[in-house]
mmCIF file of C-alpha atoms in Angstrom:
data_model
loop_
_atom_site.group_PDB
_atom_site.id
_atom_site.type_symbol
_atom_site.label_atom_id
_atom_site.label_comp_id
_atom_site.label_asym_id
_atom_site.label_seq_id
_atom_site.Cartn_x
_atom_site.Cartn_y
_atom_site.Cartn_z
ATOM 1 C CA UNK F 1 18.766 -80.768 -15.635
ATOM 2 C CA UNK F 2 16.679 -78.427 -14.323
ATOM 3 C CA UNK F 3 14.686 -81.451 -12.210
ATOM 4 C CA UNK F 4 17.976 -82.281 -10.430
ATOM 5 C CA UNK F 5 18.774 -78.895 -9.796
ATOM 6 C CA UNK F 6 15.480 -78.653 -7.880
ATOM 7 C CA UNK F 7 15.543 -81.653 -5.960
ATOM 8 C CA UNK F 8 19.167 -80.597 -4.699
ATOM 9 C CA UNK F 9 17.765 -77.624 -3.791
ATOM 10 C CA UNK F 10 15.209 -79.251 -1.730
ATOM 11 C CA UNK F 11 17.556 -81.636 -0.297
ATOM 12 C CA UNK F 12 19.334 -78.598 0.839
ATOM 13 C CA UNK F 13 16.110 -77.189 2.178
ATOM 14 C CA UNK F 14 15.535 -80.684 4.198
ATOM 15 C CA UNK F 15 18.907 -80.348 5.918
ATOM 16 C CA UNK F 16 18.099 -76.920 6.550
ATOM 17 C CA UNK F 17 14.612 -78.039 8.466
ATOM 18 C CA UNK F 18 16.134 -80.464 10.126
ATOM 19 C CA UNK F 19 19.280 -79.071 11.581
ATOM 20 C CA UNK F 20 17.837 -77.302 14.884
ATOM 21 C CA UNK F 21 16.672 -80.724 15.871
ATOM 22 C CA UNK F 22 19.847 -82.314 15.047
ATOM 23 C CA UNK F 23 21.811 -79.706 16.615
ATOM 24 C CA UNK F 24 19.119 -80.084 20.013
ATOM 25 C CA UNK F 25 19.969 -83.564 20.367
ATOM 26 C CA UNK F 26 23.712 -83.450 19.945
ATOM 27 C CA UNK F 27 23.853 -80.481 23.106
ATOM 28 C CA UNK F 28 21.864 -82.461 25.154
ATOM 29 C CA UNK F 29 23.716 -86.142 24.597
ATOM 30 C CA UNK F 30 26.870 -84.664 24.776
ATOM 31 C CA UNK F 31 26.733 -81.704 26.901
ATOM 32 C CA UNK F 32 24.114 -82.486 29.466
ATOM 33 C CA UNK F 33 23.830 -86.814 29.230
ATOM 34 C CA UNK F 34 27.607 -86.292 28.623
ATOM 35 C CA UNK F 35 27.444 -89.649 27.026
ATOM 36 C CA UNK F 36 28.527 -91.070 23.153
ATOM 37 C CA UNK F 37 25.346 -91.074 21.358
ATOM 38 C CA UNK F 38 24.620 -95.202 21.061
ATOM 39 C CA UNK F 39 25.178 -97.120 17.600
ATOM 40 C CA UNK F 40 25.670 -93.673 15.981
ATOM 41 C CA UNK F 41 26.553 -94.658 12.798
ATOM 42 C CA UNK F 42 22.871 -96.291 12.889
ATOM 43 C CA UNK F 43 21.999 -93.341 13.912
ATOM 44 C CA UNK F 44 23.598 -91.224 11.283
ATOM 45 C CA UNK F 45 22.126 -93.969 8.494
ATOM 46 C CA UNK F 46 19.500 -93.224 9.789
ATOM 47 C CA UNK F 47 19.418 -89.544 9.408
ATOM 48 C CA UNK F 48 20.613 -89.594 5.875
ATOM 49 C CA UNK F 49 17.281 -91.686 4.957
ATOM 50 C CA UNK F 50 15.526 -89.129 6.852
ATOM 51 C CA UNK F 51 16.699 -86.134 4.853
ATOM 52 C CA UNK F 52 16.086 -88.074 1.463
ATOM 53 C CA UNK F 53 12.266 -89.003 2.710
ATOM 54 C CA UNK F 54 11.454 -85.496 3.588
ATOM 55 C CA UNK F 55 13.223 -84.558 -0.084
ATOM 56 C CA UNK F 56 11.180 -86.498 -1.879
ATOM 57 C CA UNK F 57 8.554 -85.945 0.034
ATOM 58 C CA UNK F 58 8.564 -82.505 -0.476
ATOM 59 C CA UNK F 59 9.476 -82.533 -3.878
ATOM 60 C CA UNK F 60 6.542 -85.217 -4.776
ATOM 61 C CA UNK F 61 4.123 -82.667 -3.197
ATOM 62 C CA UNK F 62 4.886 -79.809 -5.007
ATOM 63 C CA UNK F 63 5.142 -81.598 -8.531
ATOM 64 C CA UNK F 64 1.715 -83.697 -8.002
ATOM 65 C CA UNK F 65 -0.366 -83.423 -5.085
ATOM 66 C CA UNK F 66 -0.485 -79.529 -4.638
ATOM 67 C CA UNK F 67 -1.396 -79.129 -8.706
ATOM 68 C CA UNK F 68 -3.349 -81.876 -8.836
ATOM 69 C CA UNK F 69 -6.194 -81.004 -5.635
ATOM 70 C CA UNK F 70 -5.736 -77.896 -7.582
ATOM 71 C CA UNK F 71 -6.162 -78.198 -10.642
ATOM 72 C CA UNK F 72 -9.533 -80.561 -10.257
ATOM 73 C CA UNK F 73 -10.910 -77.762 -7.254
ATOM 74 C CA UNK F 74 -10.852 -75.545 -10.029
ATOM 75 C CA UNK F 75 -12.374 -78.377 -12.797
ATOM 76 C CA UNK F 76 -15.189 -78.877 -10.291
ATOM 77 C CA UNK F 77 -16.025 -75.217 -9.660
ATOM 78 C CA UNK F 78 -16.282 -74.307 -13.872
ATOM 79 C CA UNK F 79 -18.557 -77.915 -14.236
ATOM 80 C CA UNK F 80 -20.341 -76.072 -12.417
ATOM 81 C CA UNK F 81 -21.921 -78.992 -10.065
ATOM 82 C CA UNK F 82 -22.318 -78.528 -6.310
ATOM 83 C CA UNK F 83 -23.641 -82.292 -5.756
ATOM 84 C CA UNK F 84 -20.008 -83.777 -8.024
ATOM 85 C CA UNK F 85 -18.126 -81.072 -5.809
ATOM 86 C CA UNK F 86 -19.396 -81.714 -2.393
ATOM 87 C CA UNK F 87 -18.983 -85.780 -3.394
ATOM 88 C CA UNK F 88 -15.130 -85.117 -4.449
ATOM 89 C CA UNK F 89 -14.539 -82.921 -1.173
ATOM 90 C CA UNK F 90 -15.920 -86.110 0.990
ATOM 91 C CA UNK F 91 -13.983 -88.451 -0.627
ATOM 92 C CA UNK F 92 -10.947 -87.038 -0.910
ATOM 93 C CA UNK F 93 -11.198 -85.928 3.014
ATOM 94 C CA UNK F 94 -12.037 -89.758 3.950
ATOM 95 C CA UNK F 95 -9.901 -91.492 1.223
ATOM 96 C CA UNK F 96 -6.902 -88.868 2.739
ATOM 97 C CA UNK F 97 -7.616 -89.699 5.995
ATOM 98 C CA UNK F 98 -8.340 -93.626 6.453
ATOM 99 C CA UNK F 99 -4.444 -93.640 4.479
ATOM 100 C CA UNK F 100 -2.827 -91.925 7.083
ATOM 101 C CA UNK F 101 0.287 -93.544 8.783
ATOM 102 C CA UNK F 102 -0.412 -91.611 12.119
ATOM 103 C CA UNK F 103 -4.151 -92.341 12.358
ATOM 104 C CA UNK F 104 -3.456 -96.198 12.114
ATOM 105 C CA UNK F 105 -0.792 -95.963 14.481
ATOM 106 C CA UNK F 106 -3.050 -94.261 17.131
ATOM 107 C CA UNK F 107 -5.878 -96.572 16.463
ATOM 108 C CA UNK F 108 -3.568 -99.486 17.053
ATOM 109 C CA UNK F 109 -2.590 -97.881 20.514
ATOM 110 C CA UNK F 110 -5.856 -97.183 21.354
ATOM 111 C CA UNK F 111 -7.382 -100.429 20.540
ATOM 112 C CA UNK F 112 -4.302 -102.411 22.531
ATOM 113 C CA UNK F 113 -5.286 -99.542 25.622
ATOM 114 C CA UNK F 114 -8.739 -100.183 25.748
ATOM 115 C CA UNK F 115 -8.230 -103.954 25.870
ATOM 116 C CA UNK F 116 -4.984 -104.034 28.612
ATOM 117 C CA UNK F 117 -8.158 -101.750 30.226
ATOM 118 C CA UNK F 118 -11.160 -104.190 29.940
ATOM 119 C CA UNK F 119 -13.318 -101.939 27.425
ATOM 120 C CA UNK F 120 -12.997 -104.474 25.220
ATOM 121 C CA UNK F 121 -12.376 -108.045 24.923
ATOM 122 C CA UNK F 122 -8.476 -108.960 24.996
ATOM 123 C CA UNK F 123 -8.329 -110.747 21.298
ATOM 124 C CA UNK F 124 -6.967 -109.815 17.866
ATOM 125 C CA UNK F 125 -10.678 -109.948 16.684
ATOM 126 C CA UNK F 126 -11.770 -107.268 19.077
ATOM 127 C CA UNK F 127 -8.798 -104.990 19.229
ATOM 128 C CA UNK F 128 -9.207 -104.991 15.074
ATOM 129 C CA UNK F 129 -12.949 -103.780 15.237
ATOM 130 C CA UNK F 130 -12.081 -101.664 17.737
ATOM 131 C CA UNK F 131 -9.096 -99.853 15.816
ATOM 132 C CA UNK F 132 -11.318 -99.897 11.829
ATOM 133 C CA UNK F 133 -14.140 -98.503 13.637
ATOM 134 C CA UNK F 134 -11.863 -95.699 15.217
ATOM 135 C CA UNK F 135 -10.012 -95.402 11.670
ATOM 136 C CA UNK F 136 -13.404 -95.482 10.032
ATOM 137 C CA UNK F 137 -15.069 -92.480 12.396
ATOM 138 C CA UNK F 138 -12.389 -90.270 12.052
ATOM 139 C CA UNK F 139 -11.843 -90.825 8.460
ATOM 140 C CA UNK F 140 -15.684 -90.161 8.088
ATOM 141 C CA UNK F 141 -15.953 -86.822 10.452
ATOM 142 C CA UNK F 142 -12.926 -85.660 8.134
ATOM 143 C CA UNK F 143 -14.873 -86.543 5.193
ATOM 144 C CA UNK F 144 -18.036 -84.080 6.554
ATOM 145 C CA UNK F 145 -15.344 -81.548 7.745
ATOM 146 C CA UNK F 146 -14.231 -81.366 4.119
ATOM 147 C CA UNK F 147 -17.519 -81.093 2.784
ATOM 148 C CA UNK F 148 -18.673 -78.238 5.522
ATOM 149 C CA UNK F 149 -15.276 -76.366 3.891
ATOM 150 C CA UNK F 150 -16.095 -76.498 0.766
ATOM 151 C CA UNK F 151 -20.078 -75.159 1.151
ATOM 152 C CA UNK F 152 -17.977 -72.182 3.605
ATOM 153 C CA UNK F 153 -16.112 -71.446 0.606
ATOM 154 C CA UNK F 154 -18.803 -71.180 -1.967
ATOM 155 C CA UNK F 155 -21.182 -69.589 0.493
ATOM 156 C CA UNK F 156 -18.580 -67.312 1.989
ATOM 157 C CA UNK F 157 -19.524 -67.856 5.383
ATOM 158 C CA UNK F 158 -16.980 -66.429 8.248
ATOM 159 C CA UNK F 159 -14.774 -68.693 9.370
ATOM 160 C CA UNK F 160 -13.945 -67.796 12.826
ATOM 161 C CA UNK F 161 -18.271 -68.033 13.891
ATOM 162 C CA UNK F 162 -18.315 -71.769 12.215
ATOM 163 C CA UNK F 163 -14.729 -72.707 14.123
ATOM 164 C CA UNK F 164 -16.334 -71.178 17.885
ATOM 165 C CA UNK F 165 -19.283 -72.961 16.981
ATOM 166 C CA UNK F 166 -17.429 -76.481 16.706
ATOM 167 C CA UNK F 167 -15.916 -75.957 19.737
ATOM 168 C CA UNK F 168 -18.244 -75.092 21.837
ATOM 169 C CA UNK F 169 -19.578 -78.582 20.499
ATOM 170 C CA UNK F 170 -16.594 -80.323 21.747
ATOM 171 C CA UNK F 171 -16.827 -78.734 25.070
ATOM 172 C CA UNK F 172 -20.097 -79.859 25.312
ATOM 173 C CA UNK F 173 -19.612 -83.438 23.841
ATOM 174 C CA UNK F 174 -16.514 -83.733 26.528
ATOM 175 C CA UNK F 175 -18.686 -83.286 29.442
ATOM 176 C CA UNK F 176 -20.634 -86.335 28.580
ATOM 177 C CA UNK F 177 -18.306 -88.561 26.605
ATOM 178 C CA UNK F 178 -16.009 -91.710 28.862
ATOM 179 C CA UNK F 179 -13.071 -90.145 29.828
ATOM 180 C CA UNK F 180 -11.266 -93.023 28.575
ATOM 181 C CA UNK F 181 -12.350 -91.498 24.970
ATOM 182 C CA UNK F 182 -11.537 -88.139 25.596
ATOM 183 C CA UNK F 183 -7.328 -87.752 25.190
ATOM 184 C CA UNK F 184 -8.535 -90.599 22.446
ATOM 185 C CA UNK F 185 -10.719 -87.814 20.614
ATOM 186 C CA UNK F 186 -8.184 -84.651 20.983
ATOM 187 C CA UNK F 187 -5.522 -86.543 19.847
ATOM 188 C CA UNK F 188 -7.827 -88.027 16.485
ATOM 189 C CA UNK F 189 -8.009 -84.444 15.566
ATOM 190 C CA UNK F 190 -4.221 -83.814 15.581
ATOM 191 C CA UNK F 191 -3.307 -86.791 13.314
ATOM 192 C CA UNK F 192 -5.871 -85.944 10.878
ATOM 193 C CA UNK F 193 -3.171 -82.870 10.070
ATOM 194 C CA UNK F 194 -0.364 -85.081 8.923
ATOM 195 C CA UNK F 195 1.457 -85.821 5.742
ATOM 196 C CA UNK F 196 -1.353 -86.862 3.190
ATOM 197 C CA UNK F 197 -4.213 -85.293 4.211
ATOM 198 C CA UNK F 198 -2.783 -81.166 4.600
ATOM 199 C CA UNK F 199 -0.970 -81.108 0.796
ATOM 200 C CA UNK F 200 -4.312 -82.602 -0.698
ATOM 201 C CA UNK F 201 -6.628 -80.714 1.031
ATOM 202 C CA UNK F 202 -5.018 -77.464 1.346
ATOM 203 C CA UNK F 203 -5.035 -77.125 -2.250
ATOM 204 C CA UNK F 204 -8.311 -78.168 -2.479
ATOM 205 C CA UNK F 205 -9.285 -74.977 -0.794
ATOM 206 C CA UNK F 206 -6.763 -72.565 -2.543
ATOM 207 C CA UNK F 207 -7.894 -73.909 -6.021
ATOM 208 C CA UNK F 208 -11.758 -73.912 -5.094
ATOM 209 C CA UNK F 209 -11.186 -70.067 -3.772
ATOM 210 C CA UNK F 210 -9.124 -69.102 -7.077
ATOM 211 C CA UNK F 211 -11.604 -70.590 -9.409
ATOM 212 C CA UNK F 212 -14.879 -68.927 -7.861
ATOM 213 C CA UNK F 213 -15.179 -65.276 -8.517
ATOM 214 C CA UNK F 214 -15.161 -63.063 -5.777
ATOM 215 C CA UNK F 215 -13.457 -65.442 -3.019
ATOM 216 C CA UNK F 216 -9.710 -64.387 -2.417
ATOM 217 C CA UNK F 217 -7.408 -67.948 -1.671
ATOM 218 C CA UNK F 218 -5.512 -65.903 0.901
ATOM 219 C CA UNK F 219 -8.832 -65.565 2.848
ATOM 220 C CA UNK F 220 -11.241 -68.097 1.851
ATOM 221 C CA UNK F 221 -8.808 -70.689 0.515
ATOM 222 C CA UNK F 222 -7.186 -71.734 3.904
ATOM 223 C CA UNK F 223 -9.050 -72.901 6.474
ATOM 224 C CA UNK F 224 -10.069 -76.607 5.565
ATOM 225 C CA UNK F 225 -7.484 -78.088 7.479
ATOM 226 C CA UNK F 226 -9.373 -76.177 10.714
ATOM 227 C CA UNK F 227 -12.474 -78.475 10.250
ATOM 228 C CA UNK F 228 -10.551 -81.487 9.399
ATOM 229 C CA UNK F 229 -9.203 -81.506 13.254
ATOM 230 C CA UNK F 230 -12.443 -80.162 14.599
ATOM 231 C CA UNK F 231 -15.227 -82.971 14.021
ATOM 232 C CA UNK F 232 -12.838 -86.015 14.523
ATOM 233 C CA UNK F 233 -12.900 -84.678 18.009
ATOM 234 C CA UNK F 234 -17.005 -84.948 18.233
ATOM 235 C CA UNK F 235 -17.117 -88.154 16.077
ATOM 236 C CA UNK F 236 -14.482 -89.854 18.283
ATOM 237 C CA UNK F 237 -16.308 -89.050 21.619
ATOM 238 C CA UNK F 238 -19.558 -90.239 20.095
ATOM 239 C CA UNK F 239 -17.600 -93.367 18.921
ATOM 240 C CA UNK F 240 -16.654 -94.225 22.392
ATOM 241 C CA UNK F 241 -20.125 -93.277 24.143
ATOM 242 C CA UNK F 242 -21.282 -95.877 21.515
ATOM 243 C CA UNK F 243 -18.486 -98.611 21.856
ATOM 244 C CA UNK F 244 -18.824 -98.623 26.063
#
């Protein structure tokens, strides 16, 4: 009973979320389009398998992906090895990553781009290479990015000197990188932030900062996320410098 009084509660909290947009749409169709929004009862299907989603969604992440990175950050850290720590950071930042909706959608786009373009040959072959090997370098950078988190948090190294650091990198890396690669390699760092890759690896932080003495989650914990869009951005470039 007390499960479906919590997911009700978060299907409450999904309409909730959602409402501005709804509310943004329905001014502008009928206020300023002053038009019938089209098949609306699609629409409104639509909407109503929306809200569910993002219920169970939520609801999924806060009964086993938040306790879970958790709960093994905080195994890891009493083991006591950094070499079975750092390997579980990496592979939970690339296996995260390379499963994200958003980065195969942008790879897709990318590889059908640089083909309609003439970087690369117009075939199904080609524009498949092209899109693994852009899934594949992201999903890698994001793998390091964990891994470079995790030593910040044991070492308790300032954030903000590591993050300026990074980007100065990128500045530099975008001066000599195609400019075909370049929108490419900003946008690779914004998908890495998406729905399977934040709940995991967010708690991988706050359960690696609880469980080593001295390191306060609300300061050390947070942060991973930070990296994870960072190097994508330098990989990416790199990728295309190699690829043309």
């Amino acid at each position: 009973m007390s499960g479906l009084t919590a997911l009700f509660k978060a299907m409450l909290a999904s309409m909730r979320d959602l409402m501005p947009i709804v509310m943004v749409i329905a001014f502008f169709q009928l206020f300023v389009l002053q038009d019938v929004l089209p098949n609306f009862l699609s629409v409104l299907f639509g909407l109503v398998l929306v809200v569910l989603g993002l219920t169970f969604f939520i609801f999924g992440l806060e009964m086993g992906l938040f306790p879970i990175g958790e709960s093994m950050a905080q195994a890891f850290a009493r083991k006591g090895s950094a070499f079975w720590l750092l390997a579980f950071a990496f592979c939970l930042g690339f296996g995260t990553t390379i499963a994200e909706p958003a980065l195969t959608s942008i790879a897709t786009e990318a590889a059908k781009v640089a083909a309609e373009g003439g970087m690369i040959t117009h075939s199904e072959q080609e524009m498949e290479r092209y899109a693994n090997g852009l899934r594949l370098t992201v999903a890698l950078s994001v793998g390091i990015a964990i891994v470079i988190g995790v030593i910040r948090i044991v070492k308790g190294w300032p954030i903000h000197y590591m993050i300026a650091i990074g980007y100065i990198g990128v500045v530099v890396m975008t001066a000599f990188a195609p400019p075909s690669i370049i929108g490419i390699a900003y946008d690779s760092g914004g998908v890495t932030t998406s729905t399977i890759t934040v709940p995991l690896v967010t708690a991988l932080g706050i359960g690696l900062a609880s469980a080593i003495k001295g390191r306060n989650p609300m300061l050390d914990g947070f942060g991973l996320i930070a990296f994870a869009s960072l190097l994508p951005m330098i990989f990416v470039m790199v990728f295309g410098m190699v690829m043309t």
